[in-house]
Amino acid sequence: MVISANPLKLDVRSHAKCLTICSVATIATFQYGLDYALVGGFLSMPGFLEVYGYYDEVRGKWNIDPTVQQLISSLMTVGTFVSSMLVGPFSQKFGRKAGLWTAALVNFVATAIMMATTSVGALYFARFLLGMSVGWFLTFSQIYVHEVAPAHLRGIAFAVYQTQLSIGSVVGASVDYATHKMDGRRAYQIPLSMFFIAPTLQFVLLFFLPETPRWLMVQKREEEAESAMRRLRNSNIQESEFQAEFLEIRDSTRSQMEGSKAVFMDIWRGSNRRRTLLSIAVICFHAGTGSSWVIYYTTYYLEKANVSDPFAYSILTTCCGIIGVLFSFLYVRHIDRRAIMFWGCMGCAIFQLMPAVAWTVAPDSQAAANAVVASVALFKFAYTTMGPYAWLMGGEYPNNQQRGYVFGIASALNFALTWLGTFTAPFFINPAALGWNAKYGYIWFVSNIIMVLFTFFFLPETRDRTLEEVHEMFEAKLPARKFKGHVCVGVEGMAARAIGKEIDVKEDRDDDALHLETLEVRNRSKVTQPDKQV
């Protein structure tokens, strides 16, 4: 059973407005999936290779130099690393929305350069700029969702985030498939134009979204924080519930900021150090699964594995990723975060091992090629069932004041490891280098097993907990296995004081009605459905 001091109604309909706002805030995550699919397809597209590659006389096909391949793929990730490191100081001063607006402007510049240039140097620079924008799209949108979504619906909001990212991958793979046989530069210029769509839409819609109440609270702008929270909550939320939630956030944030000096140094002190390291670890699960090389090089990987029509199969495998995240909508509110991470990493381990074994037993065979296609599809399914919830847990662990810094650093380190994966993968899978092909999966099988063990022993459970409850449990220095079931007396006390305020305001009301309302909110330690454990 899961205990929570969340004072809000636990249905979905009462929070439709907030979920819509979260969906708008994450629109541009479409870019990340789009980039993985588009640029991965470019590496097997004659129109692109005629400009940036060479013709392989021996194989009778266009190919690309491994170094150029590495830089095109990895410089975007370098950009995400740099921008993520800047999230903390930027967001502390300017907020979450300003980060998303800036990301859109940088995206426009990067896309224009990529479409116009034929210089590999300019392409490298544009890839770096695009990475800067993507890094901020991902980090700021997720921090925004962490800070505005109700505790019991953060999982749903992150499933929406991953759905938009996965749709970007399908769109990218589909557009590549439609243009890959075209002559000349338009074969890749048409797909590149897709980079303008989502950021433009989000740039406009952001004017209608409030800043996050928790960020405003950290800035000591409490009246603005209350106004922003009212814009986020449906009109059918009772005033007593609203006041209970608002007071929890206000009092907890004040407590978190007491004695704080330099935020960057604070994240490494006391109980905050554990929270920072856990956030870094769980967010780096993305890189640890080996998703970077499987997703980024899908088309290229399938081509080198002698799969017929790699572009079509790339679309098929990417659709499996969407099915995975849609499947997660069914269980994210009912299954513990730890269980999702445990079984997700286990699935990724198995589907990295399968093609490696097949290629070892029967290299270059049709059976091995079939195993590669099946494994890539199943890997993407497994990865998307757990991927968004690694981001989710990584943002739940830090406190309100430190979230921007911790989440930014954790994301940056994940992108650094992702860069390492994309940069080194060509050495392993390119026939001009080691030519391991699917046997590269052995390395990532071991990596996934390590994460399975880490999840079991070290990750605390946060499902249905408010961010203020998570803070209280870390301050109490609870071991990971005791987070679940712990009653957060301090947070409940904050809610109780809010109820007291309501009683003062509504003291002329009928005594019986008042008694029922206060009891409903005061006893807000809710018990959700029985859950599954690791």
mmCIF file with all atom_site columns, N, CA and C in Angstrom, residues 480-533:
data_model
loop_
_atom_site.group_PDB
_atom_site.id
_atom_site.type_symbol
_atom_site.label_atom_id
_atom_site.label_alt_id
_atom_site.label_comp_id
_atom_site.label_asym_id
_atom_site.label_entity_id
_atom_site.label_seq_id
_atom_site.pdbx_PDB_ins_code
_atom_site.Cartn_x
_atom_site.Cartn_y
_atom_site.Cartn_z
_atom_site.occupancy
_atom_site.B_iso_or_equiv
_atom_site.pdbx_formal_charge
_atom_site.auth_seq_id
_atom_site.auth_comp_id
_atom_site.auth_asym_id
_atom_site.auth_atom_id
_atom_site.pdbx_PDB_model_num
ATOM 1   N N  . ALA A 1 480 ? 16.623  3.345  1.562  1.00 0.00 ? 480 ALA A N  1
ATOM 2   C CA . ALA A 1 480 ? 15.785  3.262  0.362  1.00 0.00 ? 480 ALA A CA 1
ATOM 3   C C  . ALA A 1 480 ? 14.557  2.380  0.562  1.00 0.00 ? 480 ALA A C  1
ATOM 4   N N  . ARG A 1 481 ? 14.697  1.263  1.256  1.00 0.00 ? 481 ARG A N  1
ATOM 5   C CA . ARG A 1 481 ? 13.605  0.304  1.381  1.00 0.00 ? 481 ARG A CA 1
ATOM 6   C C  . ARG A 1 481 ? 12.496  0.790  2.315  1.00 0.00 ? 481 ARG A C  1
ATOM 7   N N  . LYS A 1 482 ? 12.748  1.881  3.079  1.00 0.00 ? 482 LYS A N  1
ATOM 8   C CA . LYS A 1 482 ? 11.748  2.351  4.035  1.00 0.00 ? 482 LYS A CA 1
ATOM 9   C C  . LYS A 1 482 ? 10.975  3.576  3.548  1.00 0.00 ? 482 LYS A C  1
ATOM 10  N N  . PHE A 1 483 ? 11.305  4.070  2.356  1.00 0.00 ? 483 PHE A N  1
ATOM 11  C CA . PHE A 1 483 ? 10.556  5.216  1.835  1.00 0.00 ? 483 PHE A CA 1
ATOM 12  C C  . PHE A 1 483 ? 9.086   4.861  1.651  1.00 0.00 ? 483 PHE A C  1
ATOM 13  N N  . LYS A 1 484 ? 8.855   3.690  1.108  1.00 0.00 ? 484 LYS A N  1
ATOM 14  C CA . LYS A 1 484 ? 7.484   3.262  0.875  1.00 0.00 ? 484 LYS A CA 1
ATOM 15  C C  . LYS A 1 484 ? 6.819   2.946  2.217  1.00 0.00 ? 484 LYS A C  1
ATOM 16  N N  . GLY A 1 485 ? 5.647   3.506  2.429  1.00 0.00 ? 485 GLY A N  1
ATOM 17  C CA . GLY A 1 485 ? 4.918   3.248  3.665  1.00 0.00 ? 485 GLY A CA 1
ATOM 18  C C  . GLY A 1 485 ? 5.209   4.228  4.776  1.00 0.00 ? 485 GLY A C  1
ATOM 19  N N  . HIS A 1 486 ? 6.217   5.094  4.598  1.00 0.00 ? 486 HIS A N  1
ATOM 20  C CA . HIS A 1 486 ? 6.539   6.067  5.643  1.00 0.00 ? 486 HIS A CA 1
ATOM 21  C C  . HIS A 1 486 ? 5.483   7.169  5.682  1.00 0.00 ? 486 HIS A C  1
ATOM 22  N N  . VAL A 1 487 ? 5.039   7.524  6.883  1.00 0.00 ? 487 VAL A N  1
ATOM 23  C CA . VAL A 1 487 ? 4.064   8.597  7.060  1.00 0.00 ? 487 VAL A CA 1
ATOM 24  C C  . VAL A 1 487 ? 4.809   9.899  7.316  1.00 0.00 ? 487 VAL A C  1
ATOM 25  N N  . CYS A 1 488 ? 4.601   10.885 6.462  1.00 0.00 ? 488 CYS A N  1
ATOM 26  C CA . CYS A 1 488 ? 5.293   12.172 6.573  1.00 0.00 ? 488 CYS A CA 1
ATOM 27  C C  . CYS A 1 488 ? 4.490   13.101 7.483  1.00 0.00 ? 488 CYS A C  1
ATOM 28  N N  . VAL A 1 489 ? 4.786   13.047 8.764  1.00 0.00 ? 489 VAL A N  1
ATOM 29  C CA . VAL A 1 489 ? 4.030   13.808 9.758  1.00 0.00 ? 489 VAL A CA 1
ATOM 30  C C  . VAL A 1 489 ? 4.199   15.307 9.551  1.00 0.00 ? 489 VAL A C  1
ATOM 31  N N  . GLY A 1 490 ? 5.408   15.726 9.186  1.00 0.00 ? 490 GLY A N  1
ATOM 32  C CA . GLY A 1 490 ? 5.660   17.154 9.009  1.00 0.00 ? 490 GLY A CA 1
ATOM 33  C C  . GLY A 1 490 ? 4.814   17.764 7.914  1.00 0.00 ? 490 GLY A C  1
ATOM 34  N N  . VAL A 1 491 ? 4.748   17.095 6.774  1.00 0.00 ? 491 VAL A N  1
ATOM 35  C CA . VAL A 1 491 ? 3.956   17.607 5.654  1.00 0.00 ? 491 VAL A CA 1
ATOM 36  C C  . VAL A 1 491 ? 2.474   17.582 5.999  1.00 0.00 ? 491 VAL A C  1
ATOM 37  N N  . GLU A 1 492 ? 2.032   16.541 6.701  1.00 0.00 ? 492 GLU A N  1
ATOM 38  C CA . GLU A 1 492 ? 0.629   16.487 7.118  1.00 0.00 ? 492 GLU A CA 1
ATOM 39  C C  . GLU A 1 492 ? 0.294   17.653 8.045  1.00 0.00 ? 492 GLU A C  1
ATOM 40  N N  . GLY A 1 493 ? 1.278   18.022 8.880  1.00 0.00 ? 493 GLY A N  1
ATOM 41  C CA . GLY A 1 493 ? 1.057   19.158 9.775  1.00 0.00 ? 493 GLY A CA 1
ATOM 42  C C  . GLY A 1 493 ? 0.882   20.456 9.016  1.00 0.00 ? 493 GLY A C  1
ATOM 43  N N  . MET A 1 494 ? 1.645   20.608 7.935  1.00 0.00 ? 494 MET A N  1
ATOM 44  C CA . MET A 1 494 ? 1.490   21.811 7.101  1.00 0.00 ? 494 MET A CA 1
ATOM 45  C C  . MET A 1 494 ? 0.084   21.874 6.515  1.00 0.00 ? 494 MET A C  1
ATOM 46  N N  . ALA A 1 495 ? -0.415  20.735 6.037  1.00 0.00 ? 495 ALA A N  1
ATOM 47  C CA . ALA A 1 495 ? -1.766  20.686 5.482  1.00 0.00 ? 495 ALA A CA 1
ATOM 48  C C  . ALA A 1 495 ? -2.801  20.985 6.562  1.00 0.00 ? 495 ALA A C  1
ATOM 49  N N  . ALA A 1 496 ? -2.561  20.474 7.780  1.00 0.00 ? 496 ALA A N  1
ATOM 50  C CA . ALA A 1 496 ? -3.499  20.699 8.879  1.00 0.00 ? 496 ALA A CA 1
ATOM 51  C C  . ALA A 1 496 ? -3.605  22.182 9.209  1.00 0.00 ? 496 ALA A C  1
ATOM 52  N N  . ARG A 1 497 ? -2.469  22.893 9.141  1.00 0.00 ? 497 ARG A N  1
ATOM 53  C CA . ARG A 1 497 ? -2.507  24.333 9.398  1.00 0.00 ? 497 ARG A CA 1
ATOM 54  C C  . ARG A 1 497 ? -3.321  25.051 8.327  1.00 0.00 ? 497 ARG A C  1
ATOM 55  N N  . ALA A 1 498 ? -3.250  24.522 7.098  1.00 0.00 ? 498 ALA A N  1
ATOM 56  C CA . ALA A 1 498 ? -4.055  25.111 6.025  1.00 0.00 ? 498 ALA A CA 1
ATOM 57  C C  . ALA A 1 498 ? -5.538  24.926 6.315  1.00 0.00 ? 498 ALA A C  1
ATOM 58  N N  . ILE A 1 499 ? -5.888  23.759 6.869  1.00 0.00 ? 499 ILE A N  1
ATOM 59  C CA . ILE A 1 499 ? -7.287  23.497 7.201  1.00 0.00 ? 499 ILE A CA 1
ATOM 60  C C  . ILE A 1 499 ? -7.739  24.437 8.304  1.00 0.00 ? 499 ILE A C  1
ATOM 61  N N  . GLY A 1 500 ? -6.849  24.685 9.257  1.00 0.00 ? 500 GLY A N  1
ATOM 62  C CA . GLY A 1 500 ? -7.173  25.635 10.310 1.00 0.00 ? 500 GLY A CA 1
ATOM 63  C C  . GLY A 1 500 ? -7.492  26.997 9.748  1.00 0.00 ? 500 GLY A C  1
ATOM 64  N N  . LYS A 1 501 ? -6.729  27.387 8.732  1.00 0.00 ? 501 LYS A N  1
ATOM 65  C CA . LYS A 1 501 ? -6.977  28.667 8.068  1.00 0.00 ? 501 LYS A CA 1
ATOM 66  C C  . LYS A 1 501 ? -8.350  28.671 7.420  1.00 0.00 ? 501 LYS A C  1
ATOM 67  N N  . GLU A 1 502 ? -8.706  27.545 6.796  1.00 0.00 ? 502 GLU A N  1
ATOM 68  C CA . GLU A 1 502 ? -10.013 27.439 6.157  1.00 0.00 ? 502 GLU A CA 1
ATOM 69  C C  . GLU A 1 502 ? -11.137 27.573 7.182  1.00 0.00 ? 502 GLU A C  1
ATOM 70  N N  . ILE A 1 503 ? -10.930 27.000 8.350  1.00 0.00 ? 503 ILE A N  1
ATOM 71  C CA . ILE A 1 503 ? -11.963 27.070 9.381  1.00 0.00 ? 503 ILE A CA 1
ATOM 72  C C  . ILE A 1 503 ? -12.191 28.518 9.791  1.00 0.00 ? 503 ILE A C  1
ATOM 73  N N  . ASP A 1 504 ? -11.099 29.280 9.923  1.00 0.00 ? 504 ASP A N  1
ATOM 74  C CA . ASP A 1 504 ? -11.231 30.678 10.302 1.00 0.00 ? 504 ASP A CA 1
ATOM 75  C C  . ASP A 1 504 ? -12.016 31.460 9.254  1.00 0.00 ? 504 ASP A C  1
ATOM 76  N N  . VAL A 1 505 ? -11.727 31.175 7.987  1.00 0.00 ? 505 VAL A N  1
ATOM 77  C CA . VAL A 1 505 ? -12.362 31.916 6.903  1.00 0.00 ? 505 VAL A CA 1
ATOM 78  C C  . VAL A 1 505 ? -13.835 31.556 6.785  1.00 0.00 ? 505 VAL A C  1
ATOM 79  N N  . LYS A 1 506 ? -14.177 30.291 7.066  1.00 0.00 ? 506 LYS A N  1
ATOM 80  C CA . LYS A 1 506 ? -15.530 29.810 6.796  1.00 0.00 ? 506 LYS A CA 1
ATOM 81  C C  . LYS A 1 506 ? -16.307 29.507 8.083  1.00 0.00 ? 506 LYS A C  1
ATOM 82  N N  . GLU A 1 507 ? -15.966 30.211 9.161  1.00 0.00 ? 507 GLU A N  1
ATOM 83  C CA . GLU A 1 507 ? -16.548 29.854 10.442 1.00 0.00 ? 507 GLU A CA 1
ATOM 84  C C  . GLU A 1 507 ? -18.059 30.083 10.503 1.00 0.00 ? 507 GLU A C  1
ATOM 85  N N  . ASP A 1 508 ? -18.649 30.917 9.609  1.00 0.00 ? 508 ASP A N  1
ATOM 86  C CA . ASP A 1 508 ? -20.090 31.117 9.641  1.00 0.00 ? 508 ASP A CA 1
ATOM 87  C C  . ASP A 1 508 ? -20.865 29.985 9.010  1.00 0.00 ? 508 ASP A C  1
ATOM 88  N N  . ARG A 1 509 ? -20.167 29.054 8.333  1.00 0.00 ? 509 ARG A N  1
ATOM 89  C CA . ARG A 1 509 ? -20.873 27.990 7.623  1.00 0.00 ? 509 ARG A CA 1
ATOM 90  C C  . ARG A 1 509 ? -21.470 26.978 8.583  1.00 0.00 ? 509 ARG A C  1
ATOM 91  N N  . ASP A 1 510 ? -22.372 26.193 8.045  1.00 0.00 ? 510 ASP A N  1
ATOM 92  C CA . ASP A 1 510 ? -23.018 25.143 8.838  1.00 0.00 ? 510 ASP A CA 1
ATOM 93  C C  . ASP A 1 510 ? -21.975 24.237 9.474  1.00 0.00 ? 510 ASP A C  1
ATOM 94  N N  . ASP A 1 511 ? -22.103 24.000 10.792 1.00 0.00 ? 511 ASP A N  1
ATOM 95  C CA . ASP A 1 511 ? -21.085 23.247 11.526 1.00 0.00 ? 511 ASP A CA 1
ATOM 96  C C  . ASP A 1 511 ? -20.880 21.852 10.974 1.00 0.00 ? 511 ASP A C  1
ATOM 97  N N  . ASP A 1 512 ? -21.972 21.162 10.638 1.00 0.00 ? 512 ASP A N  1
ATOM 98  C CA . ASP A 1 512 ? -21.831 19.792 10.153 1.00 0.00 ? 512 ASP A CA 1
ATOM 99  C C  . ASP A 1 512 ? -21.105 19.745 8.818  1.00 0.00 ? 512 ASP A C  1
ATOM 100 N N  . ALA A 1 513 ? -21.449 20.664 7.916  1.00 0.00 ? 513 ALA A N  1
ATOM 101 C CA . ALA A 1 513 ? -20.793 20.693 6.604  1.00 0.00 ? 513 ALA A CA 1
ATOM 102 C C  . ALA A 1 513 ? -19.313 20.993 6.769  1.00 0.00 ? 513 ALA A C  1
ATOM 103 N N  . LEU A 1 514 ? -19.015 21.942 7.683  1.00 0.00 ? 514 LEU A N  1
ATOM 104 C CA . LEU A 1 514 ? -17.618 22.297 7.913  1.00 0.00 ? 514 LEU A CA 1
ATOM 105 C C  . LEU A 1 514 ? -16.853 21.113 8.475  1.00 0.00 ? 514 LEU A C  1
ATOM 106 N N  . HIS A 1 515 ? -17.480 20.402 9.418  1.00 0.00 ? 515 HIS A N  1
ATOM 107 C CA . HIS A 1 515 ? -16.826 19.246 10.024 1.00 0.00 ? 515 HIS A CA 1
ATOM 108 C C  . HIS A 1 515 ? -16.493 18.191 8.973  1.00 0.00 ? 515 HIS A C  1
ATOM 109 N N  . LEU A 1 516 ? -17.431 17.931 8.057  1.00 0.00 ? 516 LEU A N  1
ATOM 110 C CA . LEU A 1 516 ? -17.193 16.942 7.011  1.00 0.00 ? 516 LEU A CA 1
ATOM 111 C C  . LEU A 1 516 ? -16.066 17.375 6.090  1.00 0.00 ? 516 LEU A C  1
ATOM 112 N N  . GLU A 1 517 ? -16.036 18.660 5.729  1.00 0.00 ? 517 GLU A N  1
ATOM 113 C CA . GLU A 1 517 ? -15.016 19.137 4.797  1.00 0.00 ? 517 GLU A CA 1
ATOM 114 C C  . GLU A 1 517 ? -13.629 19.064 5.423  1.00 0.00 ? 517 GLU A C  1
ATOM 115 N N  . THR A 1 518 ? -13.515 19.498 6.682  1.00 0.00 ? 518 THR A N  1
ATOM 116 C CA . THR A 1 518 ? -12.202 19.493 7.309  1.00 0.00 ? 518 THR A CA 1
ATOM 117 C C  . THR A 1 518 ? -11.712 18.081 7.558  1.00 0.00 ? 518 THR A C  1
ATOM 118 N N  . LEU A 1 519 ? -12.631 17.191 7.904  1.00 0.00 ? 519 LEU A N  1
ATOM 119 C CA . LEU A 1 519 ? -12.216 15.805 8.078  1.00 0.00 ? 519 LEU A CA 1
ATOM 120 C C  . LEU A 1 519 ? -11.687 15.230 6.774  1.00 0.00 ? 519 LEU A C  1
ATOM 121 N N  . GLU A 1 520 ? -12.367 15.557 5.678  1.00 0.00 ? 520 GLU A N  1
ATOM 122 C CA . GLU A 1 520 ? -11.968 15.021 4.373  1.00 0.00 ? 520 GLU A CA 1
ATOM 123 C C  . GLU A 1 520 ? -10.541 15.428 4.037  1.00 0.00 ? 520 GLU A C  1
ATOM 124 N N  . VAL A 1 521 ? -10.188 16.671 4.345  1.00 0.00 ? 521 VAL A N  1
ATOM 125 C CA . VAL A 1 521 ? -8.868  17.154 3.972  1.00 0.00 ? 521 VAL A CA 1
ATOM 126 C C  . VAL A 1 521 ? -7.830  16.823 5.035  1.00 0.00 ? 521 VAL A C  1
ATOM 127 N N  . ARG A 1 522 ? -8.236  16.894 6.329  1.00 0.00 ? 522 ARG A N  1
ATOM 128 C CA . ARG A 1 522 ? -7.278  16.626 7.395  1.00 0.00 ? 522 ARG A CA 1
ATOM 129 C C  . ARG A 1 522 ? -6.781  15.182 7.328  1.00 0.00 ? 522 ARG A C  1
ATOM 130 N N  . ASN A 1 523 ? -7.665  14.260 6.977  1.00 0.00 ? 523 ASN A N  1
ATOM 131 C CA . ASN A 1 523 ? -7.278  12.855 6.874  1.00 0.00 ? 523 ASN A CA 1
ATOM 132 C C  . ASN A 1 523 ? -6.850  12.547 5.449  1.00 0.00 ? 523 ASN A C  1
ATOM 133 N N  . ARG A 1 524 ? -5.893  13.303 4.965  1.00 0.00 ? 524 ARG A N  1
ATOM 134 C CA . ARG A 1 524 ? -5.543  13.231 3.558  1.00 0.00 ? 524 ARG A CA 1
ATOM 135 C C  . ARG A 1 524 ? -4.418  12.238 3.293  1.00 0.00 ? 524 ARG A C  1
ATOM 136 N N  . SER A 1 525 ? -4.025  11.454 4.291  1.00 0.00 ? 525 SER A N  1
ATOM 137 C CA . SER A 1 525 ? -3.023  10.415 4.052  1.00 0.00 ? 525 SER A CA 1
ATOM 138 C C  . SER A 1 525 ? -3.718  9.285  3.337  1.00 0.00 ? 525 SER A C  1
ATOM 139 N N  . LYS A 1 526 ? -3.726  9.372  2.007  1.00 0.00 ? 526 LYS A N  1
ATOM 140 C CA . LYS A 1 526 ? -4.538  8.450  1.217  1.00 0.00 ? 526 LYS A CA 1
ATOM 141 C C  . LYS A 1 526 ? -3.823  7.143  0.982  1.00 0.00 ? 526 LYS A C  1
ATOM 142 N N  . VAL A 1 527 ? -4.629  6.115  0.790  1.00 0.00 ? 527 VAL A N  1
ATOM 143 C CA . VAL A 1 527 ? -4.086  4.812  0.439  1.00 0.00 ? 527 VAL A CA 1
ATOM 144 C C  . VAL A 1 527 ? -4.553  4.483  -0.965 1.00 0.00 ? 527 VAL A C  1
ATOM 145 N N  . THR A 1 528 ? -3.625  4.243  -1.867 1.00 0.00 ? 528 THR A N  1
ATOM 146 C CA . THR A 1 528 ? -3.972  3.918  -3.246 1.00 0.00 ? 528 THR A CA 1
ATOM 147 C C  . THR A 1 528 ? -4.091  2.423  -3.403 1.00 0.00 ? 528 THR A C  1
ATOM 148 N N  . GLN A 1 529 ? -4.287  1.981  -4.648 1.00 0.00 ? 529 GLN A N  1
ATOM 149 C CA . GLN A 1 529 ? -4.491  0.565  -4.905 1.00 0.00 ? 529 GLN A CA 1
ATOM 150 C C  . GLN A 1 529 ? -3.261  -0.242 -4.525 1.00 0.00 ? 529 GLN A C  1
ATOM 151 N N  . PRO A 1 530 ? -3.429  -1.519 -4.181 1.00 0.00 ? 530 PRO A N  1
ATOM 152 C CA . PRO A 1 530 ? -2.273  -2.373 -3.919 1.00 0.00 ? 530 PRO A CA 1
ATOM 153 C C  . PRO A 1 530 ? -1.343  -2.345 -5.110 1.00 0.00 ? 530 PRO A C  1
ATOM 154 N N  . ASP A 1 531 ? -0.045  -2.310 -4.827 1.00 0.00 ? 531 ASP A N  1
ATOM 155 C CA . ASP A 1 531 ? 0.923   -2.148 -5.900 1.00 0.00 ? 531 ASP A CA 1
ATOM 156 C C  . ASP A 1 531 ? 1.840   -3.338 -5.992 1.00 0.00 ? 531 ASP A C  1
ATOM 157 N N  . LYS A 1 532 ? 2.555   -3.377 -7.106 1.00 0.00 ? 532 LYS A N  1
ATOM 158 C CA . LYS A 1 532 ? 3.508   -4.449 -7.339 1.00 0.00 ? 532 LYS A CA 1
ATOM 159 C C  . LYS A 1 532 ? 4.889   -3.982 -6.927 1.00 0.00 ? 532 LYS A C  1
ATOM 160 N N  . GLN A 1 533 ? 5.649   -4.900 -6.347 1.00 0.00 ? 533 GLN A N  1
ATOM 161 C CA . GLN A 1 533 ? 6.969   -4.555 -5.864 1.00 0.00 ? 533 GLN A CA 1
ATOM 162 C C  . GLN A 1 533 ? 8.026   -5.312 -6.643 1.00 0.00 ? 533 GLN A C  1
#
